[in-house]
Coordinates of C-alpha atoms in Angstrom, one line a residue:
X8 CA 34.7 -35.0 39.5
X9 CA 33.5 -35.8 36.0
X10 CA 30.0 -36.9 35.2
X11 CA 28.3 -38.1 32.0
X12 CA 27.4 -35.3 29.6
X13 CA 23.9 -34.6 28.6
X14 CA 23.1 -35.4 25.0
X15 CA 22.9 -32.5 22.5
X16 CA 22.4 -32.3 18.8
X17 CA 25.3 -31.1 16.6
X18 CA 23.4 -30.7 13.3
X19 CA 22.8 -27.0 13.9
X20 CA 26.6 -26.4 13.8
X21 CA 27.0 -28.5 10.7
X22 CA 24.5 -26.3 8.9
X23 CA 26.2 -23.1 10.2
X24 CA 29.8 -24.1 9.4
X25 CA 29.0 -25.4 6.0
X26 CA 28.0 -22.0 4.6
X27 CA 31.5 -20.6 4.0
X28 CA 33.8 -23.6 4.5
X29 CA 35.2 -24.0 1.0
X30 CA 36.7 -20.5 0.6
X31 CA 37.9 -20.7 4.2
X32 CA 40.1 -23.7 3.5
X33 CA 41.5 -22.2 0.4
X34 CA 42.3 -18.8 1.8
X35 CA 43.0 -19.2 5.4
X36 CA 46.5 -20.6 4.9
X37 CA 48.9 -17.8 3.8
X38 CA 52.1 -19.8 4.0
X39 CA 52.8 -19.2 0.3
X40 CA 51.9 -15.5 0.5
X41 CA 54.0 -14.3 3.4
X42 CA 56.8 -12.0 2.3
X43 CA 60.4 -12.9 3.1
X44 CA 61.4 -12.0 6.6
X45 CA 65.1 -11.4 5.9
X46 CA 66.3 -8.3 7.8
X47 CA 62.8 -7.9 9.2
X48 CA 61.9 -8.1 12.9
X49 CA 58.6 -9.8 13.6
X50 CA 56.6 -9.5 16.8
X51 CA 54.7 -12.2 18.6
X52 CA 53.1 -11.9 22.1
X53 CA 50.4 -13.5 24.2
X54 CA 48.2 -11.0 26.0
X55 CA 44.9 -11.3 28.0
X56 CA 42.0 -9.8 26.0
X57 CA 38.6 -9.2 27.6
X58 CA 36.9 -7.6 24.5
X59 CA 35.4 -10.3 22.3
X60 CA 35.8 -8.1 19.3
X61 CA 39.6 -8.5 19.6
X62 CA 39.6 -12.3 19.7
X63 CA 39.9 -14.2 16.4
X64 CA 38.9 -17.8 16.0
X65 CA 40.3 -19.3 12.7
X66 CA 37.4 -20.0 10.4
X67 CA 38.5 -23.5 9.6
X68 CA 38.2 -24.4 13.3
X69 CA 34.9 -22.8 14.2
X70 CA 32.4 -20.0 13.7
X71 CA 31.8 -17.1 16.1
X72 CA 28.0 -17.1 16.3
X73 CA 27.5 -14.0 18.5
X74 CA 29.3 -11.5 20.7
X75 CA 28.3 -9.3 23.6
X76 CA 30.4 -6.5 25.2
X77 CA 29.5 -5.9 28.9
X78 CA 30.5 -3.2 31.4
X79 CA 32.5 -5.7 33.5
X80 CA 36.2 -6.3 32.5
X81 CA 35.5 -10.0 32.3
X82 CA 35.0 -12.3 29.3
X83 CA 33.6 -15.9 29.0
X84 CA 34.2 -17.6 25.7
X85 CA 31.4 -20.2 25.3
X86 CA 32.3 -23.1 23.0
X87 CA 29.3 -25.1 22.0
X88 CA 30.1 -28.8 22.5
X89 CA 29.0 -31.5 20.1
X90 CA 29.4 -34.4 22.5
X91 CA 31.3 -37.4 21.3
X92 CA 31.8 -36.0 17.8
X93 CA 35.4 -36.6 17.1
X94 CA 35.8 -33.8 14.5
X95 CA 34.2 -31.3 16.8
X96 CA 36.4 -32.4 19.7
X97 CA 39.5 -32.2 17.6
X98 CA 38.6 -28.6 16.5
X99 CA 37.8 -27.7 20.1
X100 CA 41.3 -28.8 21.0
X101 CA 42.8 -26.5 18.3
X102 CA 40.5 -23.6 19.4
X103 CA 41.6 -23.9 23.0
X104 CA 45.3 -24.0 21.9
X105 CA 44.8 -20.8 19.9
X106 CA 43.1 -19.1 22.9
X107 CA 45.9 -20.3 25.3
X108 CA 48.8 -19.3 23.0
X109 CA 47.5 -16.1 21.6
X110 CA 45.3 -14.7 24.3
X111 CA 46.7 -16.2 27.6
X112 CA 43.5 -18.1 28.4
X113 CA 44.3 -20.6 31.1
X114 CA 41.0 -21.5 32.7
X115 CA 38.7 -24.0 30.9
X116 CA 35.4 -24.6 32.5
X117 CA 33.3 -27.6 31.4
X118 CA 29.9 -29.2 32.1
X119 CA 29.6 -32.7 33.4
X120 CA 32.0 -32.2 36.3
X121 CA 32.4 -30.4 39.6
X122 CA 35.6 -28.9 40.9
X123 CA 39.1 -29.0 39.5
X124 CA 39.7 -31.9 37.1
X125 CA 43.0 -33.7 37.8
X126 CA 44.6 -35.4 34.8
X127 CA 48.0 -35.9 36.4
X128 CA 47.7 -39.7 36.6
X129 CA 47.2 -39.9 32.9
X130 CA 50.0 -37.3 32.2
X131 CA 52.4 -39.3 34.4
X132 CA 52.9 -41.9 31.7
X133 CA 56.4 -41.1 30.3
X134 CA 55.8 -42.0 26.6
X135 CA 54.3 -38.8 25.1
X136 CA 53.5 -40.5 21.8
X137 CA 51.7 -43.5 23.3
X138 CA 49.9 -41.2 25.7
X139 CA 48.6 -39.1 22.8
X140 CA 47.7 -42.2 20.8
X141 CA 45.7 -43.6 23.7
X142 CA 44.0 -40.2 24.5
X143 CA 43.1 -39.9 20.8
X144 CA 41.6 -43.4 20.9
X145 CA 39.4 -42.5 23.8
X146 CA 38.4 -39.2 22.2
X147 CA 37.3 -41.1 19.1
X148 CA 35.3 -43.4 21.3
X149 CA 33.6 -40.5 23.0
X150 CA 35.2 -41.4 26.4
X151 CA 37.1 -38.1 26.9
X152 CA 36.5 -34.6 25.6
X153 CA 38.6 -32.1 23.7
X154 CA 39.5 -30.2 26.8
X155 CA 40.6 -33.4 28.6
X156 CA 42.6 -34.4 25.6
X157 CA 44.5 -31.1 25.6
X158 CA 45.2 -31.3 29.3
X159 CA 46.4 -35.0 29.0
X160 CA 48.6 -34.6 26.0
X161 CA 50.3 -31.2 26.6
X162 CA 52.3 -29.4 29.3
X163 CA 50.3 -26.1 28.9
X164 CA 49.6 -24.2 32.0
X165 CA 45.8 -24.7 31.9
X166 CA 43.3 -25.6 34.5
X167 CA 40.2 -27.8 33.8
X168 CA 37.3 -26.9 36.1
X169 CA 34.0 -28.7 36.4
X170 CA 31.3 -26.0 36.6
X171 CA 28.4 -28.2 37.6
X172 CA 26.3 -28.1 40.8
X173 CA 26.3 -31.8 41.6
X174 CA 22.6 -32.1 42.7
X175 CA 21.3 -30.4 39.6
X176 CA 23.4 -32.6 37.4
X177 CA 22.4 -35.9 39.0
X178 CA 18.7 -34.9 38.8
X179 CA 19.2 -34.0 35.1
X180 CA 20.9 -37.4 34.4
X181 CA 18.2 -39.3 36.3
X182 CA 15.5 -37.5 34.4
X183 CA 17.1 -38.6 31.1
X184 CA 17.9 -42.2 32.1
X185 CA 14.4 -42.8 33.5
X186 CA 12.8 -41.5 30.3
X187 CA 15.2 -43.2 27.8
X188 CA 13.6 -46.7 28.0
X189 CA 10.3 -45.1 27.0
X190 CA 11.8 -43.3 24.0
X191 CA 11.0 -45.8 21.3
X192 CA 7.3 -46.1 22.1
X193 CA 6.9 -42.4 22.5
X194 CA 8.7 -41.6 19.3
X195 CA 6.5 -44.2 17.4
X196 CA 3.4 -42.5 18.7
X197 CA 4.6 -39.0 17.7
X198 CA 5.6 -40.2 14.3
X199 CA 2.2 -41.6 13.7
X200 CA 0.7 -38.2 14.3
X201 CA 3.3 -36.7 12.0
X202 CA 2.4 -39.2 9.3
X203 CA -1.3 -38.3 9.6
X204 CA -0.5 -34.6 9.3
X205 CA 1.7 -35.1 6.3
X206 CA -1.1 -37.1 4.6
X207 CA -3.5 -34.2 5.2
X208 CA -1.1 -31.8 3.5
X209 CA -1.9 -33.4 0.2
X210 CA -5.6 -32.4 0.6
X211 CA -5.3 -29.1 2.5
X212 CA -2.1 -27.4 1.2
X213 CA -2.0 -25.3 -1.9
X214 CA 0.7 -26.1 -4.6
X215 CA 2.8 -23.2 -3.3
X216 CA 2.7 -24.6 0.3
X217 CA 3.4 -28.1 -0.9
X218 CA 6.5 -26.8 -2.7
X219 CA 7.7 -24.9 0.4
X220 CA 7.1 -28.0 2.6
X221 CA 8.9 -30.3 0.2
X222 CA 12.0 -28.1 -0.1
X223 CA 12.1 -27.6 3.7
X224 CA 12.0 -31.4 4.2
X225 CA 14.7 -31.9 1.6
X226 CA 16.9 -29.3 3.4
X227 CA 16.3 -30.9 6.8
X228 CA 17.1 -34.4 5.5
X229 CA 20.3 -33.0 3.8
X230 CA 19.1 -33.8 0.3
X231 CA 19.2 -30.1 -0.5
X232 CA 22.3 -28.0 0.2
X233 CA 22.1 -25.0 2.4
X234 CA 23.1 -22.6 -0.3
X235 CA 20.4 -24.1 -2.6
X236 CA 17.8 -23.7 0.1
X237 CA 18.8 -20.1 0.6
X238 CA 18.4 -19.4 -3.2
X239 CA 15.0 -21.1 -3.1
X240 CA 13.8 -18.9 -0.3
X241 CA 15.1 -15.8 -2.1
X242 CA 13.1 -16.7 -5.2
X243 CA 9.9 -17.5 -3.2
X244 CA 10.3 -14.3 -1.2
X245 CA 10.5 -12.2 -4.4
X246 CA 7.5 -14.1 -5.8
X247 CA 5.6 -13.3 -2.6
X248 CA 6.7 -9.6 -2.8
X249 CA 8.6 -9.7 0.5
X250 CA 11.3 -7.1 1.0
X251 CA 14.4 -9.1 2.0
X252 CA 16.0 -6.0 3.5
X253 CA 13.7 -6.6 6.5
X254 CA 15.7 -9.8 7.2
X255 CA 19.1 -8.1 7.6
X256 CA 21.4 -11.1 8.0
X257 CA 19.6 -13.2 5.3
X258 CA 20.0 -10.2 2.9
X259 CA 23.7 -10.1 3.6
X260 CA 24.0 -13.8 3.0
X261 CA 22.3 -13.4 -0.4
X262 CA 24.8 -10.7 -1.2
X263 CA 27.7 -13.0 -0.2
X264 CA 26.4 -15.7 -2.5
X265 CA 26.2 -13.2 -5.4
X266 CA 29.8 -12.3 -5.0
X267 CA 30.8 -16.0 -4.6
X268 CA 29.7 -16.6 -8.2
X269 CA 32.2 -14.0 -9.4
X270 CA 35.2 -15.5 -7.6
X271 CA 37.5 -18.2 -8.8
X272 CA 39.1 -19.1 -5.4
X273 CA 42.1 -20.8 -6.9
X274 CA 42.9 -17.8 -8.9
X275 CA 42.3 -15.5 -5.9
X276 CA 44.9 -17.3 -3.9
X277 CA 47.5 -16.8 -6.7
X278 CA 46.5 -13.1 -7.1
X279 CA 47.0 -12.5 -3.4
X280 CA 50.4 -14.1 -3.5
X281 CA 51.3 -12.0 -6.5
X282 CA 50.1 -8.8 -4.8
X283 CA 52.0 -9.4 -1.6
X284 CA 55.1 -10.3 -3.6
X285 CA 54.9 -7.0 -5.6
X286 CA 54.1 -4.9 -2.5
X287 CA 57.1 -6.4 -0.7
X288 CA 59.4 -5.1 -3.4
X289 CA 57.9 -1.6 -3.5
X290 CA 57.2 -0.6 0.1
X291 CA 59.6 0.7 2.8
X292 CA 61.3 -1.5 5.3
X293 CA 59.0 -0.2 8.1
X294 CA 55.9 -1.0 5.9
X295 CA 57.4 -4.4 5.0
X296 CA 57.8 -5.2 8.7
X297 CA 54.2 -4.3 9.3
X298 CA 53.1 -6.5 6.4
X299 CA 55.1 -9.5 7.7
X300 CA 53.7 -9.1 11.2
X301 CA 50.1 -8.7 9.9
X302 CA 50.5 -11.8 7.7
X303 CA 51.9 -13.9 10.6
X304 CA 49.2 -12.7 12.9
X305 CA 46.6 -13.7 10.4
X306 CA 48.1 -17.1 9.9
X307 CA 48.3 -17.7 13.6
X308 CA 44.7 -16.5 14.3
X309 CA 45.5 -13.2 16.0
X310 CA 43.9 -11.1 13.2
X311 CA 40.6 -11.8 11.6
X312 CA 40.3 -12.5 7.9
X313 CA 38.2 -9.3 7.4
X314 CA 40.7 -7.1 9.2
X315 CA 43.7 -8.6 7.4
X316 CA 42.1 -8.1 3.9
X317 CA 41.0 -4.6 4.8
X318 CA 44.6 -3.8 5.7
X319 CA 45.9 -5.4 2.5
X320 CA 43.4 -3.4 0.4
X321 CA 44.4 -0.1 2.1
X322 CA 48.1 -0.9 1.6
X323 CA 47.5 -1.7 -2.1
X324 CA 45.5 1.5 -2.7
X325 CA 48.1 3.7 -0.8
X326 CA 50.7 2.2 -3.2
X327 CA 48.8 3.0 -6.4
X328 CA 47.5 -0.5 -7.1
X329 CA 44.2 -0.8 -9.0
X330 CA 42.8 -4.0 -7.4
X331 CA 39.7 -4.2 -9.5
X332 CA 41.7 -4.0 -12.7
X333 CA 44.9 -5.9 -11.8
X334 CA 43.5 -8.4 -9.3
X335 CA 39.8 -8.8 -10.0
X336 CA 39.2 -12.1 -8.2
X337 CA 41.0 -10.8 -5.1
X338 CA 39.0 -7.6 -5.3
X339 CA 35.7 -9.4 -5.4
X340 CA 36.9 -11.7 -2.6
X341 CA 37.7 -8.8 -0.3
X342 CA 34.2 -7.4 -0.8
X343 CA 32.8 -10.9 -0.2
X344 CA 34.8 -11.4 2.9
X345 CA 33.9 -8.0 4.3
X346 CA 30.1 -8.6 3.8
X347 CA 30.4 -12.1 5.3
X348 CA 32.2 -10.8 8.4
X349 CA 29.2 -8.6 9.2
X350 CA 26.7 -11.5 9.2
X351 CA 25.6 -12.3 12.8
X352 CA 25.4 -16.0 12.5
X353 CA 23.1 -16.6 15.5
X354 CA 20.6 -14.1 14.0
X355 CA 20.9 -15.5 10.5
X356 CA 19.0 -18.7 11.3
X357 CA 16.4 -16.7 13.2
X358 CA 16.0 -14.6 10.0
X359 CA 15.5 -17.8 8.0
X360 CA 12.8 -19.0 10.3
X361 CA 11.0 -15.7 10.2
X362 CA 11.3 -15.6 6.4
X363 CA 9.9 -19.1 6.1
X364 CA 6.9 -18.0 8.2
X365 CA 6.5 -14.8 6.2
X366 CA 6.4 -16.6 2.9
X367 CA 3.9 -19.2 4.1
X368 CA 1.7 -16.5 5.5
X369 CA 1.5 -14.9 2.0
X370 CA 0.5 -18.3 0.6
X371 CA -2.1 -19.2 3.2
X372 CA -5.7 -18.9 1.9
X373 CA -7.6 -20.9 4.6
X374 CA -7.6 -21.3 8.4
X375 CA -7.1 -25.1 7.9
X376 CA -3.8 -24.4 6.2
X377 CA -2.6 -22.3 9.1
X378 CA -3.7 -24.8 11.7
X379 CA -2.1 -27.7 9.8
X380 CA 1.2 -25.8 9.5
X381 CA 1.1 -25.0 13.3
X382 CA 0.4 -28.6 14.3
X383 CA 3.2 -29.8 12.0
X384 CA 5.6 -27.4 13.7
X385 CA 4.4 -28.5 17.2
X386 CA 4.8 -32.2 16.4
X387 CA 8.4 -31.5 15.3
X388 CA 9.0 -29.8 18.7
X389 CA 7.7 -32.8 20.5
X390 CA 9.9 -35.2 18.5
X391 CA 12.8 -32.9 19.3
X392 CA 11.9 -33.1 22.9
X393 CA 12.0 -36.9 22.9
X394 CA 15.3 -37.0 21.1
X395 CA 16.9 -34.3 23.3
X396 CA 17.4 -32.0 20.4
X397 CA 15.5 -28.9 21.4
X398 CA 17.3 -25.6 21.6
X399 CA 16.4 -23.2 24.4
X400 CA 14.0 -21.0 22.4
X401 CA 12.0 -24.1 21.2
X402 CA 11.7 -25.3 24.8
X403 CA 10.6 -21.9 26.0
X404 CA 7.9 -21.8 23.3
X405 CA 6.8 -25.3 24.4
X406 CA 6.6 -24.3 28.1
X407 CA 4.6 -21.1 27.3
X408 CA 2.1 -22.9 25.0
X409 CA 1.7 -26.3 26.7
X410 CA -2.1 -26.4 26.2
X411 CA -1.5 -26.4 22.4
X412 CA 0.6 -29.6 22.6
X413 CA -2.0 -31.8 24.2
X414 CA -3.0 -35.1 22.5
X415 CA -6.6 -33.8 22.1
X416 CA -5.5 -30.8 20.0
X417 CA -3.9 -33.1 17.4
X418 CA -6.5 -35.8 17.5
X419 CA -9.5 -33.5 17.2
X420 CA -8.1 -31.9 14.0
X421 CA -6.9 -35.1 12.5
X422 CA -10.2 -37.0 13.1
X423 CA -12.3 -34.1 11.8
X424 CA -10.3 -33.7 8.6
X425 CA -9.9 -37.4 7.8
X426 CA -13.7 -37.7 7.9
X427 CA -14.1 -34.6 5.8
X428 CA -11.8 -35.9 3.1
X429 CA -13.0 -39.5 3.3
X430 CA -9.7 -41.0 4.6
X431 CA -9.5 -44.2 6.6
X432 CA -7.5 -43.4 9.7
X433 CA -7.9 -44.2 13.4
X434 CA -5.8 -42.4 16.0
X435 CA -5.1 -44.3 19.2
X436 CA -4.8 -42.5 22.6
X437 CA -1.3 -42.3 24.0
X438 CA -0.3 -45.4 26.1
X439 CA 1.1 -45.5 29.6
X440 CA 4.7 -45.3 28.2
X441 CA 4.0 -42.0 26.3
X442 CA 2.0 -40.6 29.3
X443 CA 5.0 -41.2 31.6
X444 CA 7.8 -40.2 29.1
X445 CA 6.7 -36.6 28.3
X446 CA 6.6 -35.4 31.9
X447 CA 10.0 -36.9 32.6
X448 CA 11.4 -35.1 29.5
X449 CA 9.8 -31.9 30.7
X450 CA 11.7 -32.4 34.0
X451 CA 14.9 -33.0 32.0
X452 CA 14.7 -29.7 30.3
X453 CA 13.5 -27.7 33.3
X454 CA 16.5 -29.0 35.3
X455 CA 18.8 -28.2 32.4
X456 CA 17.6 -24.6 32.6
X457 CA 18.5 -24.5 36.3
X458 CA 22.0 -25.8 35.3
X459 CA 22.4 -22.6 33.1
X460 CA 22.8 -20.5 36.3
X461 CA 25.0 -23.0 38.0
X462 CA 27.4 -23.2 35.1
X463 CA 27.7 -19.4 34.9
X464 CA 27.9 -18.8 38.7
X465 CA 30.4 -21.5 39.3
X466 CA 32.6 -20.4 36.4
X467 CA 32.6 -16.8 37.5
X468 CA 33.3 -18.0 41.0
X469 CA 36.4 -19.9 39.9
X470 CA 37.5 -16.9 37.8
X471 CA 37.4 -14.8 41.0
X472 CA 39.3 -17.4 42.9
X473 CA 42.0 -17.7 40.2
X474 CA 42.0 -13.9 39.8
X475 CA 41.6 -14.2 36.0
X476 CA 39.5 -12.1 33.8
X477 CA 38.9 -14.6 30.9
X478 CA 37.7 -18.2 30.9
X479 CA 36.4 -20.7 28.3
X480 CA 33.1 -22.5 29.1
X481 CA 32.4 -25.6 27.1
X482 CA 28.8 -26.8 27.2
X483 CA 26.1 -28.1 24.9
X484 CA 24.3 -25.5 22.7
X485 CA 21.0 -25.8 24.7
X486 CA 22.6 -23.7 27.5
X487 CA 23.8 -20.9 25.2
X488 CA 20.7 -18.7 25.2
X489 CA 20.1 -19.0 29.0
X490 CA 23.7 -18.4 29.9
X491 CA 23.9 -15.4 27.6
X492 CA 20.9 -13.8 29.3
X493 CA 22.6 -14.4 32.7
X494 CA 25.9 -12.9 31.6
X495 CA 24.3 -9.9 30.0
X496 CA 22.4 -9.2 33.3
X497 CA 25.7 -9.3 35.2
X498 CA 27.5 -7.1 32.6
X499 CA 30.0 -9.9 31.6
X500 CA 31.2 -10.0 28.0
X501 CA 30.9 -13.2 26.1
X502 CA 31.3 -14.8 22.7
X503 CA 29.7 -18.0 21.4
X504 CA 31.8 -20.3 19.2
X505 CA 30.6 -23.3 17.3
X506 CA 33.3 -25.8 16.4
X507 CA 33.6 -26.8 12.8
X508 CA 31.7 -30.0 11.9
X509 CA 31.8 -30.9 8.2
X510 CA 30.4 -34.4 8.5
X511 CA 27.1 -35.2 10.3
X512 CA 28.1 -38.6 11.5
X513 CA 26.5 -40.8 14.3
X514 CA 28.2 -40.6 17.6
X515 CA 28.4 -43.1 20.6
X516 CA 27.0 -40.6 23.0
X517 CA 23.7 -42.3 23.9
X518 CA 25.5 -45.6 24.3
X519 CA 28.0 -44.0 26.7
X520 CA 25.2 -42.2 28.6
X521 CA 23.1 -45.3 29.0
X522 CA 26.0 -47.5 30.0
X523 CA 25.8 -49.9 27.0
X524 CA 28.7 -52.3 27.1
X525 CA 31.7 -52.3 24.8
X526 CA 32.5 -55.8 23.4
X527 CA 35.8 -57.1 24.8
X528 CA 37.0 -57.8 21.3
X529 CA 36.6 -54.0 20.6
X530 CA 38.7 -53.3 23.7
X531 CA 41.4 -55.7 22.8
X532 CA 41.7 -55.5 19.0
X533 CA 41.4 -52.6 16.7
X534 CA 42.0 -52.4 12.9
X535 CA 45.2 -50.8 11.6
X536 CA 46.3 -49.5 8.1
X537 CA 48.8 -51.6 6.3
X538 CA 51.1 -48.6 6.0
X539 CA 51.7 -48.6 9.8
X540 CA 55.0 -49.9 10.8
X541 CA 53.8 -52.7 13.1
X542 CA 53.9 -56.5 13.0
X543 CA 50.3 -57.6 12.3
X544 CA 48.4 -60.7 11.4
X545 CA 46.6 -61.5 8.1
X546 CA 43.5 -59.7 9.2
X547 CA 45.3 -56.4 9.7
X548 CA 44.5 -56.1 13.4
X549 CA 46.7 -55.0 16.2
X550 CA 46.3 -54.6 20.0
X551 CA 44.1 -51.6 20.7
X552 CA 45.8 -48.6 22.3
X553 CA 44.1 -48.9 25.7
X554 CA 45.2 -52.5 26.3
X555 CA 48.6 -51.9 24.7
X556 CA 49.3 -49.2 27.2
X557 CA 47.7 -51.1 30.1
X558 CA 50.0 -54.1 29.5
X559 CA 53.0 -51.9 29.2
X560 CA 52.3 -50.4 32.6
X561 CA 51.3 -53.6 34.4
X562 CA 53.4 -55.6 36.8
X563 CA 53.8 -59.3 36.0
X564 CA 51.4 -60.3 38.8
X565 CA 48.6 -58.0 37.4
X566 CA 49.2 -59.3 33.9
X567 CA 48.8 -62.9 35.1
X568 CA 45.6 -62.0 36.9
X569 CA 44.2 -60.3 33.8
X570 CA 45.0 -63.3 31.6
X571 CA 43.3 -65.7 34.1
X572 CA 40.2 -63.5 33.9
X573 CA 40.0 -63.8 30.1
X574 CA 41.4 -67.2 29.5
X575 CA 38.9 -69.8 28.3
X576 CA 36.4 -67.2 27.1
X577 CA 34.1 -68.5 24.4
X578 CA 34.7 -65.5 22.0
X579 CA 38.3 -64.6 22.8
X580 CA 41.5 -66.5 23.7
X581 CA 44.4 -64.4 24.6
X582 CA 47.9 -65.8 25.0
X583 CA 51.2 -64.3 26.1
X584 CA 54.4 -65.9 24.8
X585 CA 57.7 -66.3 26.6
X586 CA 59.5 -63.1 27.6
X587 CA 62.4 -62.2 25.3
X588 CA 64.5 -59.1 26.0
X589 CA 61.7 -57.9 28.4
X590 CA 59.1 -58.1 25.6
X591 CA 56.1 -60.4 25.6
X592 CA 54.5 -61.5 22.3
X593 CA 50.7 -61.2 22.5
X594 CA 48.2 -63.2 20.4
X595 CA 44.4 -63.2 20.4
X596 CA 42.7 -66.3 19.0
X597 CA 46.0 -67.3 17.4
X598 CA 46.4 -63.9 15.8
X599 CA 49.7 -62.1 16.7
X600 CA 48.7 -58.6 17.8
X601 CA 51.9 -57.0 19.1
X602 CA 54.7 -57.3 21.6
X603 CA 54.4 -55.7 25.1
X604 CA 57.2 -54.5 27.4
X605 CA 56.4 -54.9 31.0
X606 CA 57.5 -52.1 33.4
X607 CA 57.3 -53.5 36.9
X608 CA 56.1 -51.2 39.7
X609 CA 55.0 -48.4 37.3
X610 CA 51.4 -48.3 38.7
X611 CA 52.7 -48.1 42.2
X612 CA 55.0 -45.2 41.4
X613 CA 52.2 -43.3 39.8
X614 CA 49.9 -43.9 42.8
X615 CA 52.6 -42.5 45.1
X616 CA 53.2 -39.4 43.0
X617 CA 49.7 -38.5 41.9
X618 CA 47.8 -38.4 45.1
X619 CA 43.9 -38.4 44.9
X620 CA 41.9 -39.1 41.8
X621 CA 39.3 -36.7 40.5
X622 CA 39.7 -36.9 36.8
X623 CA 37.5 -38.7 34.2
X624 CA 40.7 -39.5 32.3
X625 CA 42.5 -41.8 34.7
X626 CA 45.1 -44.5 34.6
X627 CA 44.2 -46.7 31.6
X628 CA 45.8 -49.8 33.0
X629 CA 43.5 -49.7 36.0
X630 CA 40.5 -49.0 33.9
X631 CA 41.1 -51.9 31.6
X632 CA 41.9 -54.2 34.5
X633 CA 38.7 -53.2 36.2
X634 CA 36.8 -53.6 33.0
X635 CA 38.0 -57.2 32.5
X636 CA 37.0 -58.0 36.0
X637 CA 33.5 -56.4 35.5
X638 CA 31.8 -58.3 32.7
X639 CA 34.4 -57.3 30.1
X640 CA 33.3 -53.6 30.2
X641 CA 35.5 -50.6 30.7
X642 CA 32.8 -48.6 32.6
X643 CA 31.6 -49.2 36.1
X644 CA 28.0 -49.6 37.4
X645 CA 26.1 -46.4 38.3
X646 CA 26.6 -46.9 42.0
X647 CA 30.4 -46.7 41.5
X648 CA 30.6 -43.6 39.3
X649 CA 31.3 -41.2 42.1
X650 CA 34.6 -42.9 43.0
X651 CA 36.3 -41.1 40.1
X652 CA 37.9 -44.4 39.0
X653 CA 36.3 -44.7 35.6
X654 CA 36.5 -42.8 32.3
X655 CA 34.2 -40.0 31.3
X656 CA 31.1 -40.6 33.3

């Protein structure tokens, strides 16, 4: 059974992925650098791998944040989910395909559901192209996830398994939905405290601290690029006489950026092609076979970039090639790539936090500066708490230091300092909404921590049941740290993967979670590009994929019932013309939006063949029909969610 997913912030992955994305896109595709395979036998196989060091995730799809090798011969590949982010979901689909094809991973465990998730009803629709189009539509809308999309649109031998313990999940959802109506007032109150603290920085901070704070704010608001912020921290650390080698992963990153300046990536690509071409002509048939296989394994994601280029470097040296002289850009790139591969991405941002604190500590000259910095950090944690954006370590810090987050701690400091500096400011006590919201949000996070254990235990239980040693577990990033500790305690290996997100765009997740209605016009009509080969009206609209498929699978009786439900609406008038060659022309408010073929009895045949329903991705025709009968909304009321008859709840 599928539930609604808890909200999580995807901005951390955006920052992480953006570090090395440009060279990745340029150099990950070796199609033009693969030697000819004439008279050469290539090898391709799919094997089960339980050592995370031997699993490669293509860099353009995602970033491996951390790995752990346990004593048990079992592996969980944790993919951090950015809920309702279409780019992230699309890349999760590709990551899962890579894991299934190259490493024989067949079990995909997900949060937001319990038990095996059945997508057979959706897959029963015979038109593969339409099925994929509709599934893509719902993934864009945030109604289904990447794992569900993969199951619906392919014939891969994969099992989707909901890893939740239902009671925990319902408690978690209730904690969120009960606090959400109080969010606006609570956030307004917290932002008033933040504004007062920011004003005091003008009077209390030194010029060095003001510069640090300004750069950090620019970085957080995406006005300052990550690489530029790293360079700023490097300069400030040197000015504060801080040894960067104490921050191992940050130091490696700085080294990577130094080499990046020396590389023309366009030229590097050409140099690599030239090197492979020259080696192909000089080496033996056996060596050529190995080169071809290595190149193909790299292209298909079976060999990491670092391993491939290390192999290429060794092959060049063994054949008397002076890379530094003859291929200088490629030579620098190989060093750059080698250093980058040694960066532990999870630890990198911890290093950055510690370095920020270390630099500020060097700049502090008064206790007031330290107190103001601490209170500023605490108010950001509280704002993150309200917006459901805290990661596990921030929540643990909050839990262990609750007394320092009380209203009185902020108000006493602010009142004292506004008087000292002659500022006109009055701070109100938190109202009832704020007083109610924060405890509910604390409940939300405390229950989320309990879900860590349930997600791990249920996934391992299903692995035992299926007699498989490897599984994927897709959850929000909040769960990563807690689940990692649990897996380490049990000796189970794991790797954490963050899907690539290049654009930090708003998502419909909160609207879906809080059951906000989708306008009927959005269900029925969707914009199309003029290049699409469809008959459209002057406005460039066509029937949206959900309804197009729904009508195509409806019996005539169901179609008549649907039309009666929407005829005469103030905002929308739908008309179906006379049948011609079994096709019905459809118009909305006089605008022709397509022609629909009716397939009598199709729903009944699907019902008979599919059995029970437990999937969030169910028959679109029934979902749309039900939506039109329930206030023009494709989602059901909360008391109907456990029937399994609606999408992605």
